[in-house]
PDB file of C-alpha atoms in Angstrom:
ATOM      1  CA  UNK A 889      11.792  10.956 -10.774  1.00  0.00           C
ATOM      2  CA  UNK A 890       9.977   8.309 -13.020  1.00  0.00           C
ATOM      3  CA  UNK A 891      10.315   9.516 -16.487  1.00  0.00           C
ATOM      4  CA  UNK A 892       6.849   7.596 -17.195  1.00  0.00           C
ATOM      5  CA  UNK A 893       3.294   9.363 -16.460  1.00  0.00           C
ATOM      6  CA  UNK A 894       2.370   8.335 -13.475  1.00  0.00           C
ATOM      7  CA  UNK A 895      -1.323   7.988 -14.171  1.00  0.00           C
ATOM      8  CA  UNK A 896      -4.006   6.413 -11.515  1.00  0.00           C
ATOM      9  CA  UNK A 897      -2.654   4.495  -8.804  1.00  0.00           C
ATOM     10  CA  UNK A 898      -2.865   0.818  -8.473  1.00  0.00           C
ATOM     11  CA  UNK A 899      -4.764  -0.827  -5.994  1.00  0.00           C
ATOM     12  CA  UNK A 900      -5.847  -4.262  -6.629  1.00  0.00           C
ATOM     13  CA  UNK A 901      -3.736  -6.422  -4.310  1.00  0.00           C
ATOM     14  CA  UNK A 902      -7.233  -6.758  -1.867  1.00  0.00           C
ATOM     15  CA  UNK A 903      -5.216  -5.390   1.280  1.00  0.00           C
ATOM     16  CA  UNK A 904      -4.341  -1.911   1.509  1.00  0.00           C
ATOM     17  CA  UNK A 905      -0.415  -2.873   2.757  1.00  0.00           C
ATOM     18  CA  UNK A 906       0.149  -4.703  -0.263  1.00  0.00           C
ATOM     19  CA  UNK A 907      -1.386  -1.953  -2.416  1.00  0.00           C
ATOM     20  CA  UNK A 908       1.136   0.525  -0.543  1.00  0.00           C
ATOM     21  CA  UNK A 909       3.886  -2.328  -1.783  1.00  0.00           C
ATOM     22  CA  UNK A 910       2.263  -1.592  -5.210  1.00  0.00           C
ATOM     23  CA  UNK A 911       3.120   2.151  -4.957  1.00  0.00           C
ATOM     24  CA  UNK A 912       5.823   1.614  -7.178  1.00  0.00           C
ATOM     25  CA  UNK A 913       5.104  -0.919 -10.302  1.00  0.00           C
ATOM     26  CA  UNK A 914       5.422  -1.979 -14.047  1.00  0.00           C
ATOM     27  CA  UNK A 915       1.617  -1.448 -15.712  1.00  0.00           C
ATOM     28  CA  UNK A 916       2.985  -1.468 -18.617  1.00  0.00           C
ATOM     29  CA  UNK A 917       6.635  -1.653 -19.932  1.00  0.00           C
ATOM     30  CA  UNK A 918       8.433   0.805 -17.815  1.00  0.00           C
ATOM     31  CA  UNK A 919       8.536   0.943 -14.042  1.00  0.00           C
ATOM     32  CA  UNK A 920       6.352   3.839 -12.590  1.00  0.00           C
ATOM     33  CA  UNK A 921       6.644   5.110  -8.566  1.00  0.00           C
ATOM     34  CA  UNK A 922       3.792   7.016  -7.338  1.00  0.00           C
ATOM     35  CA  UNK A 923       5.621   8.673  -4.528  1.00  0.00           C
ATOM     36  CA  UNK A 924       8.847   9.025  -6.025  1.00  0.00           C
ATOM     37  CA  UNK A 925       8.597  12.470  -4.646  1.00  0.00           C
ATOM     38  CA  UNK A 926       6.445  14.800  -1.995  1.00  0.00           C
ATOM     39  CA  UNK A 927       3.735  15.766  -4.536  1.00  0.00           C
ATOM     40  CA  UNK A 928       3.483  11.753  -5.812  1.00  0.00           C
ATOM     41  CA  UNK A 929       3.520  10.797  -2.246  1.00  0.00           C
ATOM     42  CA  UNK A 930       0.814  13.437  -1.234  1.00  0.00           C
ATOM     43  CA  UNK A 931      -1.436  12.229  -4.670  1.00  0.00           C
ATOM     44  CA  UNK A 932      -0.913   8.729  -3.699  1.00  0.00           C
ATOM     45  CA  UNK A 933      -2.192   9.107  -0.086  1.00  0.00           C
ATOM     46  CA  UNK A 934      -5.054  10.975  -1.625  1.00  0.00           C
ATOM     47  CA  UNK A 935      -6.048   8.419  -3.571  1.00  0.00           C
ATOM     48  CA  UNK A 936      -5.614   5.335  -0.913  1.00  0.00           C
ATOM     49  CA  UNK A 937      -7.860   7.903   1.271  1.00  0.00           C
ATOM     50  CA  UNK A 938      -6.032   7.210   4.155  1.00  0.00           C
ATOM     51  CA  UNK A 939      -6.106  10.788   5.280  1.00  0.00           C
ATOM     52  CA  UNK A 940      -8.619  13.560   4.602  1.00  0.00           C
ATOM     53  CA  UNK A 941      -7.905  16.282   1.738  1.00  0.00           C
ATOM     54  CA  UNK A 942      -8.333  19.049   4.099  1.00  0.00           C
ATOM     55  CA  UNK A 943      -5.544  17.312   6.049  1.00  0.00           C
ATOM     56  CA  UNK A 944      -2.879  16.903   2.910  1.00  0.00           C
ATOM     57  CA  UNK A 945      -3.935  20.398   1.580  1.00  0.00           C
ATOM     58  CA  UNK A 946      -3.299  21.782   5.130  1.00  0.00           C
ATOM     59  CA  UNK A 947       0.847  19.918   4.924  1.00  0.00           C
ATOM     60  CA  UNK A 948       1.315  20.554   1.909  1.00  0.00           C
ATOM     61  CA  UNK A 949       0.581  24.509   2.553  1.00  0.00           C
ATOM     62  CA  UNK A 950       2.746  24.257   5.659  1.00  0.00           C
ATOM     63  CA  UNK A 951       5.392  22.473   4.825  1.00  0.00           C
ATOM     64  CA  UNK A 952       9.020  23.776   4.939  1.00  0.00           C
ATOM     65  CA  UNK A 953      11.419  23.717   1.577  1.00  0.00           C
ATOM     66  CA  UNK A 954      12.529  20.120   1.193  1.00  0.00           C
ATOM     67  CA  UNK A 955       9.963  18.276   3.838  1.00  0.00           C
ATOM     68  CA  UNK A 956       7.592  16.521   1.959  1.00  0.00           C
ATOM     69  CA  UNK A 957      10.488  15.400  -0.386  1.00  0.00           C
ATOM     70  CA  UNK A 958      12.054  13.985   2.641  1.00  0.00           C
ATOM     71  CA  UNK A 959       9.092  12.038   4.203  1.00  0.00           C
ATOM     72  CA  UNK A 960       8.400  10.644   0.341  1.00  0.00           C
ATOM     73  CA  UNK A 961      11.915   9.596   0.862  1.00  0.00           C
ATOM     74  CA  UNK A 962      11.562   7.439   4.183  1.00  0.00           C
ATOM     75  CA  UNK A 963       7.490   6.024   2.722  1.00  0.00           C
ATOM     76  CA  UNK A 964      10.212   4.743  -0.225  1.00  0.00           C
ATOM     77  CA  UNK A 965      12.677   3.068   2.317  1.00  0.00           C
ATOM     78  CA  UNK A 966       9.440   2.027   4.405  1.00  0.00           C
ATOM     79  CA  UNK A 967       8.257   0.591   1.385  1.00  0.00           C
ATOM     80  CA  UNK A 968      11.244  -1.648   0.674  1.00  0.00           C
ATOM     81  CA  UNK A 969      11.725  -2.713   4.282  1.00  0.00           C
ATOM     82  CA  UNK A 970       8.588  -4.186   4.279  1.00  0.00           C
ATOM     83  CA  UNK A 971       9.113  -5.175   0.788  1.00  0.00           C
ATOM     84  CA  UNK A 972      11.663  -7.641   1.892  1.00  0.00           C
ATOM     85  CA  UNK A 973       9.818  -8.991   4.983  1.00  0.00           C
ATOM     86  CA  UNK A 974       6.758  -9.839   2.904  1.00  0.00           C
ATOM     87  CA  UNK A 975       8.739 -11.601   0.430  1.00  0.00           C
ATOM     88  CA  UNK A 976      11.013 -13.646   3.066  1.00  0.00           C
ATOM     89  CA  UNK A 977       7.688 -14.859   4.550  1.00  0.00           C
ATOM     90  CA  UNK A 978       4.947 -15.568   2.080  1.00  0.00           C
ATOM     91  CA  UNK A 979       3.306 -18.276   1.367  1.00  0.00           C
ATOM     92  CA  UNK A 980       3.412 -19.383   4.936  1.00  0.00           C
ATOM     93  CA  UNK A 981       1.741 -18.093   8.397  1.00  0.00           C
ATOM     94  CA  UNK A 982       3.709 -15.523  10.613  1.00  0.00           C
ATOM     95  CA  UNK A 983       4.990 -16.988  14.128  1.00  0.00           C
ATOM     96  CA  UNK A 984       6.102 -15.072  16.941  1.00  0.00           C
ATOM     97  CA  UNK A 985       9.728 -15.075  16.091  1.00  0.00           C
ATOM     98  CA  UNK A 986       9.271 -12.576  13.526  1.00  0.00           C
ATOM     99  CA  UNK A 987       8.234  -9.656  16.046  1.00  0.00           C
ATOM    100  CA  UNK A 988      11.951  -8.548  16.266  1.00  0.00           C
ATOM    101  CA  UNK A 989      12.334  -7.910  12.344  1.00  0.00           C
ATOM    102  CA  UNK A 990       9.715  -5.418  13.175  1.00  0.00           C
ATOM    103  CA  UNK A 991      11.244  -3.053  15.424  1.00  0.00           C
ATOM    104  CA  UNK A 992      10.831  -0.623  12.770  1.00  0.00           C
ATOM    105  CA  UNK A 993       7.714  -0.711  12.572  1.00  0.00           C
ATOM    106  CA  UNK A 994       6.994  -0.364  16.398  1.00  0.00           C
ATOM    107  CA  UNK A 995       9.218   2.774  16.685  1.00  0.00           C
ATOM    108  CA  UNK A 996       7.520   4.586  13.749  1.00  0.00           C
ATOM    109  CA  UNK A 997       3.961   3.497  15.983  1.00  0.00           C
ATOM    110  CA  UNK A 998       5.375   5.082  18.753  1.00  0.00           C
ATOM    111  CA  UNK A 999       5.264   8.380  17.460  1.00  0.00           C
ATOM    112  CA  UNK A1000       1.379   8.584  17.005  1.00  0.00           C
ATOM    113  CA  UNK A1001      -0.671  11.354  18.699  1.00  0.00           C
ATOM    114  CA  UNK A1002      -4.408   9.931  19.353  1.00  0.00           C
ATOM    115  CA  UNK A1003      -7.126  11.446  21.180  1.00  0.00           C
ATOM    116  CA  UNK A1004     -10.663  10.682  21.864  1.00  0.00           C
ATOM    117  CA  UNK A1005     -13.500  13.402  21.115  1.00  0.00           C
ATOM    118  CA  UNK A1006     -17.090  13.797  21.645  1.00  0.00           C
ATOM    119  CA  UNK A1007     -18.630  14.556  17.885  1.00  0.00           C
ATOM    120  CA  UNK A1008     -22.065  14.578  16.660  1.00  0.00           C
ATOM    121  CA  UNK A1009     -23.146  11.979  14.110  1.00  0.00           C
ATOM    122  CA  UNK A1010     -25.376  13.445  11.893  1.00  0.00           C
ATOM    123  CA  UNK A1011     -28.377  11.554  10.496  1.00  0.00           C
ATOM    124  CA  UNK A1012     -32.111  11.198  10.807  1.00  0.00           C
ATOM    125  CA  UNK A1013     -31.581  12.015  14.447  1.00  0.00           C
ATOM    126  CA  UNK A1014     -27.983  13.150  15.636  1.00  0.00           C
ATOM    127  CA  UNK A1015     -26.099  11.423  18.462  1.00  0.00           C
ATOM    128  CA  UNK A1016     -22.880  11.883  19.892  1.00  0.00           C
ATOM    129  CA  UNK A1017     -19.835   9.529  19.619  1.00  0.00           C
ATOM    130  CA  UNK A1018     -16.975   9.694  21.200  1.00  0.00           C
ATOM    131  CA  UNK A1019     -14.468  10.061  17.851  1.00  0.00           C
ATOM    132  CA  UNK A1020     -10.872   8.637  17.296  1.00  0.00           C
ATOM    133  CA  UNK A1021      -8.461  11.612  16.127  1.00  0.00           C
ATOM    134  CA  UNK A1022      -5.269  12.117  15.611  1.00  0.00           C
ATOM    135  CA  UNK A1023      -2.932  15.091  15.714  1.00  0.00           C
ATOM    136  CA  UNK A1024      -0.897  16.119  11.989  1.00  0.00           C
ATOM    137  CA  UNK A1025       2.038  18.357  13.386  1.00  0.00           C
ATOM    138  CA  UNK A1026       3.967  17.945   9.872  1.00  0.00           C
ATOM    139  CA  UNK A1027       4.379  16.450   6.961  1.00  0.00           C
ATOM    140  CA  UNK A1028       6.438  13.307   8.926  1.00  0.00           C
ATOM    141  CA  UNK A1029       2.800  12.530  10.477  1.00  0.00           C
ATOM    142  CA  UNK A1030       1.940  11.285   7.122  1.00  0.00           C
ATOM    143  CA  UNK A1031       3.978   7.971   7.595  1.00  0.00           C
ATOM    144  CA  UNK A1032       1.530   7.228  10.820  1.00  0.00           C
ATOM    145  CA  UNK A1033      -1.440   6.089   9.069  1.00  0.00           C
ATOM    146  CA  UNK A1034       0.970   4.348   7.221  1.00  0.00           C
ATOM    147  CA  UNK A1035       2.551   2.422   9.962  1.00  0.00           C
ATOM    148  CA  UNK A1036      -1.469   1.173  11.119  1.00  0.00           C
ATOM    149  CA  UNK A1037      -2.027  -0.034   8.051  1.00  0.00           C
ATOM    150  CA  UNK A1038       1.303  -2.296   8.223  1.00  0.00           C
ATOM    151  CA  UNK A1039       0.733  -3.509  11.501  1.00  0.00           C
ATOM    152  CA  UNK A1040      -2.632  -4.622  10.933  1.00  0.00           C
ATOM    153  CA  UNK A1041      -1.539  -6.545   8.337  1.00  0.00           C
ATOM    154  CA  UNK A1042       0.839  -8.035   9.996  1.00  0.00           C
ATOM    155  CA  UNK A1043      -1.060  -9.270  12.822  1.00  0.00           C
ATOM    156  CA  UNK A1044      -4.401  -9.929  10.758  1.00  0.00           C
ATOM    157  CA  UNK A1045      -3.877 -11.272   7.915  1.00  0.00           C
ATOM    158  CA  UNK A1046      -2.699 -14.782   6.900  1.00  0.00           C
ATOM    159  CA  UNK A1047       0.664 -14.804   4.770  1.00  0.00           C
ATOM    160  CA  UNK A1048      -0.246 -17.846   3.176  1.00  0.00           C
ATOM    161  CA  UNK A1049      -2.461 -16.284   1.435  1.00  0.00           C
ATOM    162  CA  UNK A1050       0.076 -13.511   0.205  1.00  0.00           C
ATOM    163  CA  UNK A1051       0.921 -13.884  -3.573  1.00  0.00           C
ATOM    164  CA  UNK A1052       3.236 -12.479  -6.251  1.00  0.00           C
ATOM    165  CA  UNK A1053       1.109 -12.082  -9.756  1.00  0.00           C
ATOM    166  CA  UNK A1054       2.429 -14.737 -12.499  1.00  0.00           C
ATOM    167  CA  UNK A1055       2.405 -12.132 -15.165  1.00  0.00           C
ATOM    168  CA  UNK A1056       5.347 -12.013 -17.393  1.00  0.00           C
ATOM    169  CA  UNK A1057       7.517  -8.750 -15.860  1.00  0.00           C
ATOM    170  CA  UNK A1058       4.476  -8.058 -13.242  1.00  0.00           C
ATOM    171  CA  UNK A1059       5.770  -7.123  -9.970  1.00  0.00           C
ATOM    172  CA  UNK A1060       2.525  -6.299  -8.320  1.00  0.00           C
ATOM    173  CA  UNK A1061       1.493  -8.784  -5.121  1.00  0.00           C
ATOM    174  CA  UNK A1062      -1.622  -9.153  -3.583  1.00  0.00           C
ATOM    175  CA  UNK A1063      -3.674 -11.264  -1.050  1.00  0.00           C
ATOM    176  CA  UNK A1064      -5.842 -14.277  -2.543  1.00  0.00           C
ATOM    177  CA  UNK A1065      -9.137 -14.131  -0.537  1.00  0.00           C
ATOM    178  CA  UNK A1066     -10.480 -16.322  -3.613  1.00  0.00           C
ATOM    179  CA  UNK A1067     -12.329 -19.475  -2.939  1.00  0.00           C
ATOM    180  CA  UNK A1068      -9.815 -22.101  -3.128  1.00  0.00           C
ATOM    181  CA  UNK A1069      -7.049 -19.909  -3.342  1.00  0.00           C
ATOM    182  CA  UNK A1070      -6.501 -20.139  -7.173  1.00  0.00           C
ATOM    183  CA  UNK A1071      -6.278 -16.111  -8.082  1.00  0.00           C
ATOM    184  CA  UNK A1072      -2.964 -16.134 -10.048  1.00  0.00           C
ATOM    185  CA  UNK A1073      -2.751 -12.619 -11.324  1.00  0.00           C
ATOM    186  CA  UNK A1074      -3.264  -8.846 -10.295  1.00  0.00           C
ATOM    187  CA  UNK A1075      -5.937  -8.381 -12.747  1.00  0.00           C
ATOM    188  CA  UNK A1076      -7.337 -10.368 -15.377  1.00  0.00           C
ATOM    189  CA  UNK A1077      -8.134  -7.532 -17.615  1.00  0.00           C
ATOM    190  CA  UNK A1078      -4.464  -7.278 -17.067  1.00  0.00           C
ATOM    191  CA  UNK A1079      -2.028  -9.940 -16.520  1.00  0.00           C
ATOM    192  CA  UNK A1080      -4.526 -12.880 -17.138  1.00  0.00           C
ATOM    193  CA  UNK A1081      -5.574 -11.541 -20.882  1.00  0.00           C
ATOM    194  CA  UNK A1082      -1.888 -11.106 -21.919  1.00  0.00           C
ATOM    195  CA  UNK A1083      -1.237 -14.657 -20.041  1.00  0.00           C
ATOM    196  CA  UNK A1084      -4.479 -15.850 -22.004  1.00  0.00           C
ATOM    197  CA  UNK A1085      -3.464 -14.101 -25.427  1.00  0.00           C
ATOM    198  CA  UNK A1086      -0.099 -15.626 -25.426  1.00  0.00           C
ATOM    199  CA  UNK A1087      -1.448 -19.382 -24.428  1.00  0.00           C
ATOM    200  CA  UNK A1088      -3.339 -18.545 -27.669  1.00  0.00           C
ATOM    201  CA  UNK A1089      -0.864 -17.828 -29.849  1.00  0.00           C
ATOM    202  CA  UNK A1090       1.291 -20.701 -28.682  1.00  0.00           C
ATOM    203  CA  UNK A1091      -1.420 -22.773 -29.718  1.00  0.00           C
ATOM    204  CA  UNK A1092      -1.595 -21.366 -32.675  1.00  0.00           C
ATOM    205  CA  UNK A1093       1.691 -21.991 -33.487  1.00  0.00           C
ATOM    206  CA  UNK A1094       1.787 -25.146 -32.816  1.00  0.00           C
ATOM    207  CA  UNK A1095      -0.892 -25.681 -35.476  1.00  0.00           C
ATOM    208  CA  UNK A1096       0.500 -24.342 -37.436  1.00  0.00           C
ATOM    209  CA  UNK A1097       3.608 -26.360 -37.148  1.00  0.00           C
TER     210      UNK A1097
END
């Protein structure tokens, strides 16, 4: 378990796979994972709001001796899988050649419950809509909403746009949707004022030489 307080979670990488990437991190001097086990993975989904709290609170109440711990353990290898494929390819756009590398990701896909229902939208004047849901048999369900949120990035978004922050020891990444494509860091009240403070004091020194 990270001997650091785990604090809020990160998410400033401007797509939600990247932020998942950013699960584990160094804000400050010493590495910090936010689902280094199956309460941080349970707070962490919480926070990304990819599932519902009546949803996690439900799991977590059901879950057997050892689960949750389990499914934080394969997010962790998810996390490192995908990890490695974002770092082999960024900084250039995905062909087709790649879809074997992500065989992975397909099987854990295939293991999604869906069904359509008719709810009422509430408003000035309800309607009814027919509703995307999904069935949560266990705590391994968690890793489905999970698996969306890779593929979509995967087949959406352009990897030449997918960055690594400059700052010294940073190991966040995120996705520049800047104009021009100049964002160098994963915050600037971050990264870019300690990259800013220490182009200061370099000048100063040299001054001062």
């Amino acid at each position: 378990m990270s001997s650091t307080p785990r604090g809020p979670a990160i998410f400033v990488a401007d797509a939600p796979a990247l932020d998942f990437l950013n699960s584990i991190a160094t804000p400050v001097d010493e590495p910090v994972d936010w689902i280094d086990d199956g309460a941080g993975w349970l707070d962490w989904l919480k926070q990304s709001g990819w599932v519902e709290d009546a949803v996690l609170e439900r799991l977590q109440v059901q879950a057997m001796p050892g689960e949750l711990e389990n499914v934080a353990a394969q997010a962790r290898s998810l996390r490192e899988w995908f990890r490695g494929f974002v770092l082999k390819y960024k900084g250039k756009p995905l062909d087709a050649s790649v879809l074997t590398e992500l065989d992975a990701l397909n099987r854990l896909l295939e293991r999604d419950e869906k069904f359509t229902q008719i709810t009422l939208q509430t408003g000035d004047t309800p309607t009814l809509a027919a509703q995307l849901q999904r069935r949560w048999r266990s705590p391994d369900s968690l890793l489905l909403p999970l698996g969306e949120v890779l593929a979509q990035f995967v087949s959406t978004e352009d990897f030449s746009n997918v960055k690594c922050c400059e700052g010294h020891a940073c190991t966040l990444m995120f996705v520049d949707h800047t104009r021009g494509r100049k964002r160098r860091w994963c915050s600037m009240a971050v990264c870019g004022n300690r990259a800013k403070a220490a182009a200061h004091r370099e000048r100063q020194k040299n001054l001062g030489a």
